[in-house]
Amino acid sequence: MKILKLKDIRKEAIHSLYYDNREKLISSKLKLNLFYYGIPFLLSTILICLNQLLNENSITYFITGISIFAGLFFNLLIVVSDKMEKRKKMLHSTYEPTHKYAKDYKNFSERLIASISYAIVLSIIIIGLMFFSQLNFVILEFFFKKEYVEYLNKISDCFFNFASYFIGFQFIILLLHILTDIYDMLIHDMNTNEYQNEE
């Protein structure tokens, strides 16, 4: 059941990449898919081809950065939820601009919560992949030929480093998307400030 919830979170977060805070399609889905999947794939492939593999120092830096953003995301979730609670009564307003503002903010809140939750899930996956990228199968040399073990190590390094880069770039794109969504809604919030106190 929890896995289904994670699928729902991912579905809503990916949906938010295609639409703005007022449910208007930002661009064609093909372009957005190329941007969200194509660019990370291309950059990850280039890094692996250049043999730029993760080491303990780089992993430490990345995990520190991811942890900071994850903490900020948790704080942001609390702030957005709190603000939405204060705006719930506006949804029942008979004054159209106030009602529309509250509806827009509700959509924004739901999508932002899904995006932040998915970003936190991605950060956990990235940390796990980085851990697996440091695996070494040298102990298997007692059971298999050294050449086979070296080949297995190389495949493991390429796979887990590629996956770490790929999910990492998607995490960065999602982070930028969250920032632009917040900026867009804050500007909308300020521009409609005069409606917030209307009855």
Coordinates of C-alpha atoms in Angstrom, one line a residue:
M1 CA 0.0 0.0 0.0
K2 CA 2.8 2.4 0.8
I3 CA 4.4 1.7 -2.6
L4 CA 1.2 2.8 -4.2
K5 CA 1.4 6.0 -2.3
L6 CA 4.9 6.6 -3.5
K7 CA 3.6 6.0 -7.1
D8 CA 0.9 8.6 -6.5
I9 CA 3.5 11.1 -5.2
R10 CA 5.7 10.5 -8.2
K11 CA 2.8 10.8 -10.6
E12 CA 1.7 14.1 -9.1
A13 CA 5.2 15.5 -9.0
I14 CA 5.8 14.6 -12.7
H15 CA 2.5 16.1 -13.6
S16 CA 3.5 19.4 -11.9
L17 CA 6.5 19.6 -14.3
Y18 CA 4.2 19.9 -17.2
Y19 CA 1.7 22.5 -15.8
D20 CA 2.0 25.8 -14.1
N21 CA 0.2 26.8 -10.9
R22 CA -3.0 27.5 -12.8
E23 CA -3.0 24.2 -14.6
K24 CA -1.8 25.6 -18.0
L25 CA 0.5 23.3 -20.0
I26 CA 4.0 24.9 -19.9
S27 CA 5.3 23.3 -23.1
S28 CA 4.8 20.2 -25.2
K29 CA 5.2 17.0 -23.1
L30 CA 7.7 15.7 -25.6
K31 CA 10.0 18.7 -25.0
L32 CA 9.5 18.5 -21.2
N33 CA 10.3 14.7 -21.3
L34 CA 13.4 15.3 -23.3
F35 CA 14.4 18.0 -20.7
Y36 CA 13.6 15.9 -17.6
Y37 CA 14.9 12.5 -18.9
G38 CA 17.1 13.3 -22.0
I39 CA 19.4 15.9 -20.4
P40 CA 20.2 13.8 -17.3
F41 CA 20.7 10.7 -19.5
L42 CA 23.1 12.6 -21.8
L43 CA 25.1 14.2 -19.0
S44 CA 25.4 10.9 -17.1
T45 CA 26.5 9.1 -20.2
I46 CA 29.2 11.7 -20.8
L47 CA 30.5 11.5 -17.3
I48 CA 30.7 7.7 -17.3
C49 CA 32.4 7.8 -20.7
L50 CA 35.0 10.2 -19.3
N51 CA 35.4 7.8 -16.4
Q52 CA 34.3 10.4 -13.8
L53 CA 33.3 8.0 -11.1
L54 CA 32.3 9.0 -7.6
N55 CA 34.8 8.7 -4.8
E56 CA 34.4 9.0 -1.0
N57 CA 35.1 12.7 -0.9
S58 CA 32.7 13.6 -3.7
I59 CA 30.0 11.4 -2.1
T60 CA 30.5 13.2 1.3
Y61 CA 30.0 16.6 -0.4
F62 CA 26.9 15.4 -2.3
I63 CA 25.3 13.8 0.7
T64 CA 25.9 17.0 2.8
G65 CA 24.3 19.1 0.1
I66 CA 21.4 16.7 -0.3
S67 CA 20.8 16.6 3.4
I68 CA 20.7 20.4 3.6
F69 CA 18.1 20.6 0.8
A70 CA 16.1 17.7 2.4
G71 CA 16.0 19.7 5.7
L72 CA 14.9 22.8 3.9
F73 CA 12.2 20.8 2.1
F74 CA 10.8 19.5 5.4
N75 CA 10.6 23.1 6.7
L76 CA 8.9 24.3 3.5
L77 CA 6.3 21.5 3.8
I78 CA 5.4 22.8 7.2
V79 CA 5.2 26.4 6.1
V80 CA 3.1 25.6 3.0
S81 CA 0.7 23.4 5.1
D82 CA 0.3 26.1 7.7
K83 CA -0.4 28.8 5.1
M84 CA -3.0 26.6 3.4
E85 CA -4.8 26.0 6.7
K86 CA -5.1 29.8 7.1
R87 CA -6.6 30.1 3.6
K88 CA -9.1 27.3 3.7
K89 CA -12.0 29.6 4.7
M90 CA -11.4 31.6 1.6
L91 CA -12.5 28.6 -0.5
H92 CA -16.0 29.2 0.7
S93 CA -16.0 32.9 -0.1
T94 CA -18.8 34.3 -2.3
Y95 CA -16.4 36.9 -3.6
E96 CA -15.1 35.5 -6.9
P97 CA -11.5 36.9 -6.8
T98 CA -11.0 35.6 -3.2
H99 CA -12.4 32.2 -4.1
K100 CA -10.2 32.0 -7.2
Y101 CA -7.1 33.0 -5.3
A102 CA -7.7 30.4 -2.6
K103 CA -8.3 27.7 -5.3
D104 CA -5.1 28.6 -7.0
Y105 CA -3.2 28.5 -3.7
K106 CA -4.8 25.1 -2.9
N107 CA -3.6 23.7 -6.2
F108 CA -0.2 25.1 -5.7
S109 CA 0.1 23.7 -2.2
E110 CA -1.0 20.2 -3.2
R111 CA 1.5 20.1 -6.1
L112 CA 4.3 21.6 -4.1
I113 CA 3.8 19.1 -1.3
A114 CA 3.9 16.3 -3.9
S115 CA 7.1 17.7 -5.6
I116 CA 8.9 18.2 -2.3
S117 CA 7.9 14.7 -1.1
Y118 CA 9.2 13.2 -4.4
A119 CA 12.4 15.3 -4.1
I120 CA 12.9 13.8 -0.6
V121 CA 12.3 10.3 -2.1
L122 CA 14.9 11.0 -4.8
S123 CA 17.4 12.2 -2.3
I124 CA 17.1 8.9 -0.4
I125 CA 17.5 6.9 -3.6
I126 CA 20.6 9.0 -4.6
I127 CA 22.3 8.3 -1.2
G128 CA 21.6 4.6 -1.6
L129 CA 23.0 4.5 -5.1
M130 CA 26.1 6.4 -4.0
F131 CA 26.6 3.8 -1.3
F132 CA 26.3 0.9 -3.8
S133 CA 28.7 2.7 -6.2
Q134 CA 31.5 2.0 -3.7
L135 CA 30.9 -1.7 -3.6
N136 CA 33.9 -3.9 -4.2
F137 CA 33.5 -7.6 -5.1
V138 CA 37.2 -8.5 -4.5
I139 CA 36.1 -11.2 -1.9
L140 CA 34.6 -13.2 -4.8
E141 CA 38.1 -13.8 -6.2
F142 CA 38.1 -16.9 -3.8
F143 CA 35.3 -18.4 -5.9
F144 CA 35.8 -17.0 -9.4
K145 CA 38.5 -16.0 -11.7
K146 CA 40.1 -12.6 -11.0
E147 CA 39.2 -11.3 -14.6
Y148 CA 35.5 -12.1 -13.9
V149 CA 35.5 -10.2 -10.6
E150 CA 37.2 -7.2 -12.2
Y151 CA 34.6 -7.2 -14.9
L152 CA 31.8 -7.4 -12.3
N153 CA 33.4 -4.5 -10.4
K154 CA 33.5 -2.4 -13.6
I155 CA 29.9 -3.2 -14.5
S156 CA 28.8 -2.4 -10.9
D157 CA 30.8 0.9 -10.9
C158 CA 29.4 2.0 -14.3
F159 CA 25.8 1.1 -13.4
F160 CA 25.6 2.6 -9.9
N161 CA 27.6 5.8 -10.9
F162 CA 25.4 6.3 -14.0
A163 CA 22.2 5.8 -11.9
S164 CA 23.5 8.2 -9.2
Y165 CA 24.3 10.9 -11.8
F166 CA 21.0 10.3 -13.6
I167 CA 18.8 10.6 -10.5
G168 CA 21.0 13.4 -9.2
F169 CA 20.4 15.5 -12.3
Q170 CA 16.7 14.8 -12.1
F171 CA 16.8 15.9 -8.5
I172 CA 18.4 19.2 -9.6
I173 CA 15.8 19.8 -12.3
L174 CA 13.0 19.1 -9.8
L175 CA 14.7 21.5 -7.3
L176 CA 14.8 24.2 -9.9
H177 CA 11.1 23.5 -10.7
I178 CA 10.1 23.8 -7.1
L179 CA 12.0 27.1 -6.8
T180 CA 10.3 28.5 -9.9
D181 CA 6.9 27.3 -8.7
I182 CA 7.4 29.0 -5.3
Y183 CA 8.5 32.2 -7.0
D184 CA 5.5 32.2 -9.4
M185 CA 3.1 31.6 -6.5
L186 CA 4.7 34.3 -4.3
I187 CA 4.4 36.9 -7.1
H188 CA 0.8 35.8 -7.7
D189 CA 0.3 36.0 -3.9
M190 CA 1.5 39.6 -3.8
N191 CA -0.5 40.6 -6.8
T192 CA -3.7 39.3 -5.3
N193 CA -3.0 40.6 -1.8
E194 CA -5.9 43.0 -2.0
Y195 CA -8.3 40.0 -2.3
Q196 CA -7.2 38.2 0.8
N197 CA -9.2 40.3 3.2
E198 CA -12.4 40.5 1.2
E199 CA -15.5 38.8 2.5

